[in-house]
XYZ file of C-alpha atoms in Angstrom:
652
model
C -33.047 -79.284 6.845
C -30.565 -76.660 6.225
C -32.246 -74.889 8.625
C -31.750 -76.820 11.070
C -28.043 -77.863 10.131
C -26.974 -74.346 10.464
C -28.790 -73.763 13.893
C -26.850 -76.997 15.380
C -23.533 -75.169 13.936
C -24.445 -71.791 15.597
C -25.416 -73.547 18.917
C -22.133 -75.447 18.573
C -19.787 -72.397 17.544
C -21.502 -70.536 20.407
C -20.603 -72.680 23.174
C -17.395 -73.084 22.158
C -16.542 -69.932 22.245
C -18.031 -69.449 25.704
C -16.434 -72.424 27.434
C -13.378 -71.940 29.155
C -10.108 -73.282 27.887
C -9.605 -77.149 29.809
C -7.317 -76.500 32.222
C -3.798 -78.739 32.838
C -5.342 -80.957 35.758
C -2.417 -82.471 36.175
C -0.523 -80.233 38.093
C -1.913 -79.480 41.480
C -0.736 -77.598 44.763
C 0.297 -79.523 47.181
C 1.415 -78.122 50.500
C 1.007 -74.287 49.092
C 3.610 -74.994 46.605
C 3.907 -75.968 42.895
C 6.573 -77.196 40.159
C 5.921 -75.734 37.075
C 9.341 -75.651 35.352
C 8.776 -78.390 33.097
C 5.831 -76.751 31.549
C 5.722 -74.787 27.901
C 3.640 -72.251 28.957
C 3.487 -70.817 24.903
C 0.653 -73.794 24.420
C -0.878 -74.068 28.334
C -2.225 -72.759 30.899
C -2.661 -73.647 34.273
C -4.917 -73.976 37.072
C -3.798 -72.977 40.765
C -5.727 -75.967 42.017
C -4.387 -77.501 44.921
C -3.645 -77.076 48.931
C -2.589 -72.955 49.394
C -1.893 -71.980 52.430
C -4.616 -70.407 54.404
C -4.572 -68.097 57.518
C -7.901 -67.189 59.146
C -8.628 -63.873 60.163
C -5.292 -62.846 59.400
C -4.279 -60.163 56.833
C -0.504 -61.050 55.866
C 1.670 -59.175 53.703
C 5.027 -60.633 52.440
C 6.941 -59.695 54.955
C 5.193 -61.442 57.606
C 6.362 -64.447 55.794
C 9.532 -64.099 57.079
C 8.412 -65.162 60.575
C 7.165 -68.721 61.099
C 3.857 -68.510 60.036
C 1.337 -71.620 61.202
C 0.109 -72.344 58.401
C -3.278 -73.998 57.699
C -4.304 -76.032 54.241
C -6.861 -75.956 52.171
C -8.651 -76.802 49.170
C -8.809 -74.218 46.320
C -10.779 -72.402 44.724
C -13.300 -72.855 47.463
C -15.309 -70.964 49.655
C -13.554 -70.716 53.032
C -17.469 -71.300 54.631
C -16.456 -75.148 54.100
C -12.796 -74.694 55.870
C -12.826 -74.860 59.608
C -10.171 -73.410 62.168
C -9.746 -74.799 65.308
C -12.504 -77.572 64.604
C -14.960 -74.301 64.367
C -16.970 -73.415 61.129
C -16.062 -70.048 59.562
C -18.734 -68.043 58.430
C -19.084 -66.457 55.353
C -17.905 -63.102 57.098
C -14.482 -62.242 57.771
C -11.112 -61.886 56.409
C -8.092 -64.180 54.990
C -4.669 -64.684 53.431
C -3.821 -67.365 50.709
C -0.472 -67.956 49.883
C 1.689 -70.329 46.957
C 5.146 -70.463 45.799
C 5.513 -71.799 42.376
C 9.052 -72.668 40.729
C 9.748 -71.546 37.092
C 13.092 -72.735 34.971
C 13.423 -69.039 33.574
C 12.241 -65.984 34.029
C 9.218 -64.917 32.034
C 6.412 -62.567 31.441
C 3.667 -64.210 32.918
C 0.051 -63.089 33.863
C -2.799 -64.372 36.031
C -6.325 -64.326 35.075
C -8.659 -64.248 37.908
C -11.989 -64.249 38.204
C -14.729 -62.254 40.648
C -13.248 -62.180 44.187
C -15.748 -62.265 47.410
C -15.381 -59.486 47.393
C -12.423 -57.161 47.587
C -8.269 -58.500 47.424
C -4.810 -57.195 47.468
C -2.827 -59.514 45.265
C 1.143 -59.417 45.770
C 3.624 -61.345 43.550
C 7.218 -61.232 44.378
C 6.442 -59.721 47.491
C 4.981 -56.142 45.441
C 1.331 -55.358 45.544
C 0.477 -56.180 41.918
C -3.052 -55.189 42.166
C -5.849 -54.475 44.454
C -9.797 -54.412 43.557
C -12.146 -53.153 46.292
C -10.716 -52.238 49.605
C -9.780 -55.004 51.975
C -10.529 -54.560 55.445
C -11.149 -56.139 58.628
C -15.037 -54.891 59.150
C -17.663 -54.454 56.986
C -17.287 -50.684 57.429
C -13.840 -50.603 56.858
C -13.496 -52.457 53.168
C -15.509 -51.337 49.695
C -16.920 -54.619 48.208
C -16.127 -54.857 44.119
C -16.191 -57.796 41.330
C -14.061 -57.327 38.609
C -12.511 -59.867 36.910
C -8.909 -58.734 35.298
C -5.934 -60.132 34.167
C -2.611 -59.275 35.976
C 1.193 -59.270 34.063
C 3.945 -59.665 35.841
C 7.799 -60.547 35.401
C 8.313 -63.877 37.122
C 11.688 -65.211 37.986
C 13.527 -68.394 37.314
C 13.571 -70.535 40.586
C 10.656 -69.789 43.039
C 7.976 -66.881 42.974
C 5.316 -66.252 45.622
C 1.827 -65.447 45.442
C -0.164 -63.549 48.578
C -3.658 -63.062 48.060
C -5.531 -61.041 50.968
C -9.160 -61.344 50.890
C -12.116 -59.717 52.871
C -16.406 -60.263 52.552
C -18.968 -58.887 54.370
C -21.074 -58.716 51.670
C -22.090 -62.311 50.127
C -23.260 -65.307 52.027
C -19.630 -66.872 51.178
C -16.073 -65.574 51.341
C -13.009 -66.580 49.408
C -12.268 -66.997 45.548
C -14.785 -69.700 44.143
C -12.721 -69.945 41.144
C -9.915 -70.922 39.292
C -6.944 -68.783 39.333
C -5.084 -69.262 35.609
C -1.624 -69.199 35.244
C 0.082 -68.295 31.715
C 2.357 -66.802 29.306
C 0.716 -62.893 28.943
C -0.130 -63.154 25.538
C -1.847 -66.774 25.578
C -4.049 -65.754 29.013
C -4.470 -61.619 27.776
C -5.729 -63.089 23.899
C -8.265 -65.183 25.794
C -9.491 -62.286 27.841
C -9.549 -60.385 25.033
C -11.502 -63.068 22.952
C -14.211 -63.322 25.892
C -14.366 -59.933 26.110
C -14.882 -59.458 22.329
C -17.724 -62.299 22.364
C -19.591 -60.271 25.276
C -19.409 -57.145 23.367
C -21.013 -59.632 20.115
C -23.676 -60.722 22.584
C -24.303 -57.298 24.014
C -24.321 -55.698 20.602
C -26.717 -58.489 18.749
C -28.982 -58.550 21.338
C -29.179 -54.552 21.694
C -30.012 -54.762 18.205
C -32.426 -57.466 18.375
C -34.306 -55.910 21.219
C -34.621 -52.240 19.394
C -35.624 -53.802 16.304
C -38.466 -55.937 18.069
C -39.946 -52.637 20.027
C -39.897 -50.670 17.302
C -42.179 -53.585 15.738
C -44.632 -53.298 18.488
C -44.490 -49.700 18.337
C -45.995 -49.900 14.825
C -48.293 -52.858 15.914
C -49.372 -53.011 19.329
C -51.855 -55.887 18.760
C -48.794 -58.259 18.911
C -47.616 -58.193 22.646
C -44.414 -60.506 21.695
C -42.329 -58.147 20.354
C -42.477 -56.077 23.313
C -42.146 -58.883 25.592
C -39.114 -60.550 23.490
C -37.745 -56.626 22.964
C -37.055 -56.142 26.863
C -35.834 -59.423 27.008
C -33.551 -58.887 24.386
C -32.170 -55.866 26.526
C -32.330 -56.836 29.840
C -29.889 -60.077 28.647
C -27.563 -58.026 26.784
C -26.705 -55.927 29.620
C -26.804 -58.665 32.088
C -24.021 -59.981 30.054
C -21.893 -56.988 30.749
C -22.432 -57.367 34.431
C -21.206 -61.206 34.638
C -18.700 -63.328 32.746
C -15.512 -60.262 32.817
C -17.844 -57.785 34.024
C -16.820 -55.413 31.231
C -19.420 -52.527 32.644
C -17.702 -51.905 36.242
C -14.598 -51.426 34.181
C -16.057 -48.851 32.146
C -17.852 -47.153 34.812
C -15.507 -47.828 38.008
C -17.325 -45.243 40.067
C -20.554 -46.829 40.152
C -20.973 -49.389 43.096
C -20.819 -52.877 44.227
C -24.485 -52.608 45.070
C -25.704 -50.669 42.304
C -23.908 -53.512 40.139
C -25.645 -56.150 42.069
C -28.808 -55.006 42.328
C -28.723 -54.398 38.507
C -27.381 -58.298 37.517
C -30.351 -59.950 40.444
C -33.062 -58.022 39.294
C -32.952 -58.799 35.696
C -32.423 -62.294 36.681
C -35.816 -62.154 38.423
C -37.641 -59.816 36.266
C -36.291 -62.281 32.676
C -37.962 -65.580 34.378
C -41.664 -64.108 33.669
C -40.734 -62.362 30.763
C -39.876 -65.861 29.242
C -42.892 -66.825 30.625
C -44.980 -64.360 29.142
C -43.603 -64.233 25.894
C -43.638 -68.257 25.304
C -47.601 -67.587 26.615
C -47.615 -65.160 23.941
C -45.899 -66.839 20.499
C -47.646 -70.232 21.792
C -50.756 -69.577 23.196
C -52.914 -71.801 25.075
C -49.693 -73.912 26.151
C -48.253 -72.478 28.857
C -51.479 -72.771 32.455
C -52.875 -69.129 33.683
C -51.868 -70.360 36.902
C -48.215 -70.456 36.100
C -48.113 -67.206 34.080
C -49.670 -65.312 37.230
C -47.295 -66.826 39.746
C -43.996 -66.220 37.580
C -45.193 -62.589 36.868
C -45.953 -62.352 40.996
C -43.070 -64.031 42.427
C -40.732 -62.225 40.092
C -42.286 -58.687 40.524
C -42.072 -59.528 44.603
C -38.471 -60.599 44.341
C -37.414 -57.738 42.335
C -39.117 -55.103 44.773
C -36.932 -57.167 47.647
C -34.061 -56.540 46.117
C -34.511 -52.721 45.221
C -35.316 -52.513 49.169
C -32.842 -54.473 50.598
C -28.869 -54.312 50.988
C -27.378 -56.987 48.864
C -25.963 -59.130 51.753
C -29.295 -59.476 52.944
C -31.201 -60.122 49.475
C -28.193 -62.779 48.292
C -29.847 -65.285 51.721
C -33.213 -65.579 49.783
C -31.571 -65.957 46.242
C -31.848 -69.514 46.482
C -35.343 -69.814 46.893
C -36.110 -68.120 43.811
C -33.314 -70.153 41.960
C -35.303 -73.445 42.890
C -38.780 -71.536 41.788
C -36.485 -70.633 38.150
C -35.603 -74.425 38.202
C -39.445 -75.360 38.892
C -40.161 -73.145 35.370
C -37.749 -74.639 33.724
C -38.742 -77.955 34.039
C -42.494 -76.588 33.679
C -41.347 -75.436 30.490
C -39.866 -78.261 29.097
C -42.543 -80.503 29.581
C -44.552 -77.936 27.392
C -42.039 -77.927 24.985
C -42.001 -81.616 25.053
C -45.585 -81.468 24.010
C -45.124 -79.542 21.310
C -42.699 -81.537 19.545
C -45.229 -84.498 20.059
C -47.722 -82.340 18.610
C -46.290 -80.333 15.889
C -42.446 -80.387 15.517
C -42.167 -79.009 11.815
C -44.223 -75.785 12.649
C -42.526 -74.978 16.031
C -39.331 -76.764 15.831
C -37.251 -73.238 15.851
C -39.543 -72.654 19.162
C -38.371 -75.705 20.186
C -34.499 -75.513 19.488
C -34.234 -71.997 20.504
C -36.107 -72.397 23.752
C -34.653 -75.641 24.852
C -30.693 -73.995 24.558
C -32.024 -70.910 26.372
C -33.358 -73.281 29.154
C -30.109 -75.333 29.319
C -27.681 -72.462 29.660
C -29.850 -70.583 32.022
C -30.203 -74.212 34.286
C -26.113 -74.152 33.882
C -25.895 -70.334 34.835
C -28.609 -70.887 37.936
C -26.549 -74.086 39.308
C -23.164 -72.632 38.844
C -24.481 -69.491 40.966
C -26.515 -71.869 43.276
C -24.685 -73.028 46.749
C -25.357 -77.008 45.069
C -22.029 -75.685 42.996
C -19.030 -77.592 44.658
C -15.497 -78.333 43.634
C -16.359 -81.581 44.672
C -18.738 -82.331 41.617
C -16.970 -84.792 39.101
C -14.837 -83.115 36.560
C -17.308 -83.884 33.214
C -19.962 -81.554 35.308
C -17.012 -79.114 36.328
C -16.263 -78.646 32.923
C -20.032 -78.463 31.567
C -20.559 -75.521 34.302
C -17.695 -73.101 33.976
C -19.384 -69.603 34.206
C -22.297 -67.752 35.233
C -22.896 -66.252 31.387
C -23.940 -69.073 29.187
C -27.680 -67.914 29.021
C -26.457 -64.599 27.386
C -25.124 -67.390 24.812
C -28.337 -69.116 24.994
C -30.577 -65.817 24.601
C -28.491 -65.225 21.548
C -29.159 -68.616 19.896
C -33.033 -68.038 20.871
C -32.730 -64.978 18.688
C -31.713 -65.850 16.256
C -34.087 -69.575 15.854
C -36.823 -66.318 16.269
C -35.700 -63.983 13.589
C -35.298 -67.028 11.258
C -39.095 -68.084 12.414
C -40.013 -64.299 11.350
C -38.044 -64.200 8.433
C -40.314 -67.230 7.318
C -43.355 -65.582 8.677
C -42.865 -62.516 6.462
C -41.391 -64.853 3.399
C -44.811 -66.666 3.331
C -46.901 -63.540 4.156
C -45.644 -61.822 1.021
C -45.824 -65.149 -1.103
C -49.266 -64.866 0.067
C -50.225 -61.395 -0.610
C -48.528 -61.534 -4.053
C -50.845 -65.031 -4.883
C -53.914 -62.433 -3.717
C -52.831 -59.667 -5.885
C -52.156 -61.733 -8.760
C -56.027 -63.335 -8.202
C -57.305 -59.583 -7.633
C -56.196 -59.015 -10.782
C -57.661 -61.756 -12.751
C -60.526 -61.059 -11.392
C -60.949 -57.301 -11.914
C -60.134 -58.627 -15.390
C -62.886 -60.844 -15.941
C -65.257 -57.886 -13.900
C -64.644 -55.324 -16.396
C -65.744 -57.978 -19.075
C -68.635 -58.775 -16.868
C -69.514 -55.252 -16.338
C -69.840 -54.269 -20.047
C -71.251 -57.764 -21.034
C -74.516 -56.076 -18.572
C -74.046 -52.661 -19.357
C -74.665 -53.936 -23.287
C -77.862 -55.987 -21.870
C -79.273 -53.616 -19.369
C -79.377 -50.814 -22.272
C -80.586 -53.131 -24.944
C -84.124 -54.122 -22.995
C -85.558 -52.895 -20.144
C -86.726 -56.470 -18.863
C -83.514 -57.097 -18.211
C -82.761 -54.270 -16.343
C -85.979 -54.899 -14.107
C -84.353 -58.638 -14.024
C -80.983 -57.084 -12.985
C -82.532 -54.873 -10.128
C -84.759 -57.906 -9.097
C -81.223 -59.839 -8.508
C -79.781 -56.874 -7.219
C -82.363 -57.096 -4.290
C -81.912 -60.723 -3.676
C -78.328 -60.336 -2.970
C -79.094 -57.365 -0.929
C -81.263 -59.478 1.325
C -79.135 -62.235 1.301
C -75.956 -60.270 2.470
C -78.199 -58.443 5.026
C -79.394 -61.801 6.140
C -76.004 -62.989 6.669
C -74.961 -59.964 8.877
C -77.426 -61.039 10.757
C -76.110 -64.694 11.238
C -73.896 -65.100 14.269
C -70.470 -66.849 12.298
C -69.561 -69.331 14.861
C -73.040 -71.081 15.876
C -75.087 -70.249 12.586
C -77.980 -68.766 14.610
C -79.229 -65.488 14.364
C -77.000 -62.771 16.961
C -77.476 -60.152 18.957
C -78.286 -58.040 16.096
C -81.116 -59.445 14.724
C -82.433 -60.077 17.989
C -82.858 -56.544 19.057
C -84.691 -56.115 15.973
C -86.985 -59.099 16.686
C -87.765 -58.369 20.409
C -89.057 -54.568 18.626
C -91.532 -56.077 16.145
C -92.600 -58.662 18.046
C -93.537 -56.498 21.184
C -95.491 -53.839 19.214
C -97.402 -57.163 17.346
C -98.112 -58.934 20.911
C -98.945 -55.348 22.309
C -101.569 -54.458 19.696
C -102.847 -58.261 19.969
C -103.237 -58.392 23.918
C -101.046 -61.625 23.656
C -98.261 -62.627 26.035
C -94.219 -62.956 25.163
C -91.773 -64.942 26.718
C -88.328 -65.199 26.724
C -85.907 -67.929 27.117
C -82.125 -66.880 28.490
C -80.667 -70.217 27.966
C -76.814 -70.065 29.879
C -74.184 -73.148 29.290
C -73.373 -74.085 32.977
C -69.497 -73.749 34.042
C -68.461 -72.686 30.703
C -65.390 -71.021 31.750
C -64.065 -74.293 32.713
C -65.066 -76.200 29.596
C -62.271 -73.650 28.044
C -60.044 -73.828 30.872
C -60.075 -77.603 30.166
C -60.716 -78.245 26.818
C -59.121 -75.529 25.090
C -61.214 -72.643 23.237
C -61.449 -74.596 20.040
C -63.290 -77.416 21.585
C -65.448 -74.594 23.230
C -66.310 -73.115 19.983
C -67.546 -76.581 18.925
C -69.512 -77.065 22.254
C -71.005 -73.953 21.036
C -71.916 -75.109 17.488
C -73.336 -77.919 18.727
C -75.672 -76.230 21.031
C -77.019 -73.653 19.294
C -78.145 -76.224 16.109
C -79.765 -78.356 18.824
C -81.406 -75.509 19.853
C -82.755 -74.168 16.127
C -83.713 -78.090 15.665
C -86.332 -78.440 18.534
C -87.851 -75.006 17.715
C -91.289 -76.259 16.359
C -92.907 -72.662 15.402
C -91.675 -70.578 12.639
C -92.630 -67.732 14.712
C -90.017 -69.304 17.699
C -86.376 -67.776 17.202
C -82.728 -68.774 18.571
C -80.027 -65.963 19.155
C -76.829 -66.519 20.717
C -77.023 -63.467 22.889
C -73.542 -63.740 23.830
C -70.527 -65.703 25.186
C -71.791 -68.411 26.017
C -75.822 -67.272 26.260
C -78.148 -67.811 23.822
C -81.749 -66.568 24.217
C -85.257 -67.888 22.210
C -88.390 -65.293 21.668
C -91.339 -67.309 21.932
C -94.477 -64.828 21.244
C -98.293 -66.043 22.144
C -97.476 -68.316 24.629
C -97.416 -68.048 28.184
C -95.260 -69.181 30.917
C -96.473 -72.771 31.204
C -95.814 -73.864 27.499
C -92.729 -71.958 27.492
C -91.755 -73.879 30.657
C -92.657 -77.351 29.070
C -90.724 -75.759 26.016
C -87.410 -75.119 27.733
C -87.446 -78.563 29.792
C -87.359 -80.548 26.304
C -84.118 -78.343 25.977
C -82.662 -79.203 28.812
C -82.813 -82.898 27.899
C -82.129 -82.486 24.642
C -79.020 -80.543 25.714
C -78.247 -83.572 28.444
C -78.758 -85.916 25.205
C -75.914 -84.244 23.756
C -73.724 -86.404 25.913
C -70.778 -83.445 25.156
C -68.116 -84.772 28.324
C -67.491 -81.868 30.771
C -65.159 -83.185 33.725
C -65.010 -79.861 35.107
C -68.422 -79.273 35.871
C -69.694 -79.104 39.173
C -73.172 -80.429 38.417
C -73.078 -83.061 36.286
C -69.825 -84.509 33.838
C -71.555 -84.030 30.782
C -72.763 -80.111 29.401
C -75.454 -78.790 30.723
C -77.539 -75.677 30.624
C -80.120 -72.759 32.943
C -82.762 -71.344 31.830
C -84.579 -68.322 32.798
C -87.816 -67.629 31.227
C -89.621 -63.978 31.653
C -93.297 -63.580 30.385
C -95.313 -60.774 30.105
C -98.557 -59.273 28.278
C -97.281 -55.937 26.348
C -98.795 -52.660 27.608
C -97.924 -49.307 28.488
C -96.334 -49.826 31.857
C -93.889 -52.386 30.852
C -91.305 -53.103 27.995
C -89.447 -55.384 25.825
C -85.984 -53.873 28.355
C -88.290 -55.555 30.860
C -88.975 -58.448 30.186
C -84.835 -59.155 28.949
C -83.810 -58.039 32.819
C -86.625 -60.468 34.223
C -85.440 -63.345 31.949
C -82.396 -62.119 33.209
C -83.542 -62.321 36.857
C -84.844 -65.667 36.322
C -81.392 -67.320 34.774
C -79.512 -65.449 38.198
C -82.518 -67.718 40.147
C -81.785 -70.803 38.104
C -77.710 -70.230 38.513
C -78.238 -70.146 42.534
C -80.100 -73.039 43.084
C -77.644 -75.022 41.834
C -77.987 -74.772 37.651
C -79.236 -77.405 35.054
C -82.971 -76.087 36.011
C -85.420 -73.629 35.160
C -86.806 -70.877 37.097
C -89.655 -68.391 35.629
C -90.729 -65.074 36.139
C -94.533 -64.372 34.938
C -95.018 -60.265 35.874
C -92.894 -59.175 38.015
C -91.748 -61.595 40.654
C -89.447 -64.786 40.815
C -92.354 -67.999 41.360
C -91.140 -70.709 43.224
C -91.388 -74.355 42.075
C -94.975 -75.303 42.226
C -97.430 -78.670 41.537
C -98.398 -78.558 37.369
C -101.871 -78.221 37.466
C -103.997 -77.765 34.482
C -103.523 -73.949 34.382
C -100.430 -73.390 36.518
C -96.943 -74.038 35.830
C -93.939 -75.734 37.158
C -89.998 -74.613 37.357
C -87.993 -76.895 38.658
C -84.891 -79.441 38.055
């Protein structure tokens, strides 16, 4: 329970510390203009929400403001895709001026924090060009797109002050500023840039960590695919979250471009959908449908080559498709988790917790990136979806619910190996005792020496026996069948008697495991192969599982149409099994082929022989439709003929 306490704590310190401060709603533009003297900006901040004015196509400076000006009103932050001018819809091409006046009872240092722009602006305040970002311009050749989110400082003036925004985009499917625009004293709005910026670099670092610790685990033990998987995951978030959120990385390296920076934050969006996938598939195996892995890893690989090919204005139109196919996952996943809390919460409830806050803040990240995003949605949803970095807060929490899970791991591995050693010990103890108490004997009478050696032997045979028992089904293997089929050719070869084989195939396995899992296979097995050993009759007549799902019987000096009679009481006592197999395309219970091979031993044939004719036979049995048997007597498949007293009939 303290477990889980402190997870809830961590999720809950997290997201406070990645939501945005709740803006002062009740102060809004109206008519491009705003009152704000009344407000003590040492304890708020506020929104530019409101009507600004908005000129189309028109790239004002101050100045120009001189002149009458017709001005146009609109919502913002919006997209200017869902203004019109002149009763016509504006694309998301083109170019724009937003301007505000907002009054002030003294004159303070002030600053504006505001967010990624679509996608270059020249701000002006006061009538001076405060800052630019990109290069605003009237064509797509003449402006250089760039996000980066800053905060601005700036002396404003008791009475009014003026804010002129120009914007230009042809580079995303929508123009304009999407976000809020914060207003505030400079040290309240730069401490909370500084805080977010701090918490990214906290992110960034854990999960750069995490993600170097994990490969260097699979580089020690590749048999454990996870930690790779959950290693590049670990590193493809953390520098994701340098690209979104403040966009710390284009500030450290200016000189690297919009597209590069783009191409960058959508590809590790596609490429960390699969990876999920795959390393879920991976720590929870047998959960998560082959179907789904294989499409995720598909779509995401075909996505990511897209992007790497196209320009980013061309790649951002199909975005939304794959956002709905994330969405799909999500809820794909969810349901699996669902079932694993029905099933088992206390093993895999830090699966659970960490997976289910990855999959909210990545559903909040895809949405508030989706074109469903409106600043129409009601304000409980505006303020649950504030930014497009909350999974980097959710891969963090997921870390850390799967360090604690390995922490455990390793906690009760060691427990374990120390309980070993400390048996290990007790029992080398008592073996020294053991070995002297029959050193004494063996040199005290030779009897019991004779009697030691005698047991010696029996064990011998007894563990040599058992390597020769297959573990799962309890019949003899593979092994011990090569050395059968050896010694019982050379006896039927010096005896001029025939030997048959029996290839014995479970029909439609594959989908027996595909539906019922691979532990209710391994019991289908079991079941089968000690029906098998029970009908065997002969002492001479030997079951092997051969392999898979294959098991195979010698039957020496007996020809084809006893062995034929032989394998159809299998097949019904197989069918009397009643084991339920809805997948099955023959019958909805388990059911099995049989080839059977038979041939006299002599020197133009051998034992390889007759396994590829038995072989042949089961191929036969398969094609025609399964749950039969089909026999091969010398060298050639017999069709199904009328029993007669000496011939013999295959058929189902």
């Amino acid at each position: 329970m303290k477990q889980k306490h402190f997870i809830i704590v961590l999720i809950l310190i997290s997201l406070f510390l990645t939501g945005c401060q709740i803006q002062d709603s009740a102060n809004q533009i109206s008519k491009g203009q705003i009152d704000l003297s009344q407000i003590n900006f040492d304890e708020n901040v506020v929104a530019l929400d409101g009507e600004w004015e908005f000129y189309w196509n028109k790239l004002l400076e101050p100045s120009d403001f001189n002149t009458n000006q017709f001005a146009q009103y609109e919502k913002f932050p919006s997209s200017w895709t869902k203004y019109s001018s002149n009763e016509n819809e504006i694309s998301g091409d083109g170019y724009a001026t937003y301007r505000i006046t907002f009054k002030l009872s003294e004159n303070q240092l002030m600053a504006l924090r505001i967010p990624k722009v679509r996608t270059a602006y020249n701000l002006y305040i006061n009538g001076s060009l405060i800052s630019s970002v990109g290069q605003v311009g009237v064509t797509r050749d003449s402006m250089k797109p760039q996000y980066l989110p800053q905060v601005v400082s700036f002396l404003a003036e008791s009475g009014d002050n003026e804010i002129v925004i120009q914007i230009s985009n042809y580079y995303r499917p929508s123009g304009g500023l999407l976000y809020s625009i914060q207003l505030g004293s400079q040290s309240v709005i730069s401490a909370a840039y500084t805080r977010q910026v701090a918490y990214e670099f906290l992110i960034f670092g854990a999960l750069l960590m995490m993600g170097i610790y994990h490969l260097t685990l699979f580089a020690f033990r590749k048999k454990d695919p996870s930690s790779l998987y959950f290693g590049i995951l670990c590193i493809m978030v953390g520098i994701r979250t340098m690209l979104v959120g403040t966009a710390y990385f284009q500030v450290l390296f200016p000189n690297l471009s919009f597209e590069f920076f783009h191409t960058v934050q959508t590809s590790i969006f596609y490429l960390c959908i699969p990876l999920i996938i795959v390393y879920l598939n991976s720590i929870l195996p047998g959960n998560i449908h082959n179907r789904i892995i294989q499409l995720s890893i598909i779509i995401g690989v075909a996505f990511t080559l897209f992007v790497l090919l196209m320009p980013s204005f061309i790649f951002a139109m199909v975005n939304p498709i794959y956002q709905a196919w994330s969405v799909f996952l999500i809820f794909y996943i969810t349901w699996v988790l669902i079932k694993l809390v029905r099933s088992d919460f206390k093993k895999n409830w830090l699966v659970v917790v960490g997976s289910l806050t990855l999959i909210t803040t990545s559903l909040v990240d895809i949405l508030y990136l989706s074109p469903l995003y409106s600043d129409t949605w009601p304000t409980f949803l505006k303020f649950l979806i504030q930014s497009d970095n909350n999974s980097s807060t959710g891969q963090f929490i997921f870390v850390i619910c799967n360090a604690i899970m390995l922490a455990k791991v390793f906690s009760e591995a060691l427990t374990y190996k120390t309980n070993m050693s400390e048996k290990l010990q007790e029992i080398n103890i008592h073996l020294d005792e053991v070995v002297l108490l029959r050193t004494q004997e063996l040199t005290s009478s030779k009897k019991k020496i004779e009697l030691q050696n005698s047991e010696l032997e029996r064990i011998n045979q007894e563990l040599k026996n058992l390597s020769f028992i297959d573990s799962l089904t309890g019949v003899w293997n593979r092994r011990k069948f090569n050395e059968v089929i050896e010694t019982q050719w050379s006896i039927c070869k010096k005896n001029h008697s025939p030997l048959s084989l029996q290839f014995i195939d479970v029909d439609y396995f594959k989908r027996y495991n595909d539906t019922y899992g691979h532990i209710e296979g391994d019991n289908c097995l079991r079941k089968i192969g000690k029906s098998l050993s029970n009908k065997l009759t002969r002492s001479s007549d030997m079951v092997f599982r051969y392999g898979g799902e294959e098991f195979i019987i010698i039957v020496p000096n007996e020809d084809c149409a006893e062995t034929l009679n032989m394998a159809e009481r299998l097949i019904d006592e197989i069918e009397k099994l009643a084991i339920p197999h809805v997948s099955s395309l023959v019958k909805e219970i388990v059911t099995v082929s049989i080839g059977i091979a038979s041939l006299i031993p002599n020197d133009s044939n051998s034992y390889e022989m007759l396994i590829n004719l038995a072989d042949q036979a089961l191929y036969h049995a398969k094609d025609k439709g399964r749950d039969r048997v089909e026999v091969i007597c010398g060298d050639s498949i017999q069709l199904p003929v009328v029993l007669k007293a000496e011939n013999y009939q295959t058929f189902r």
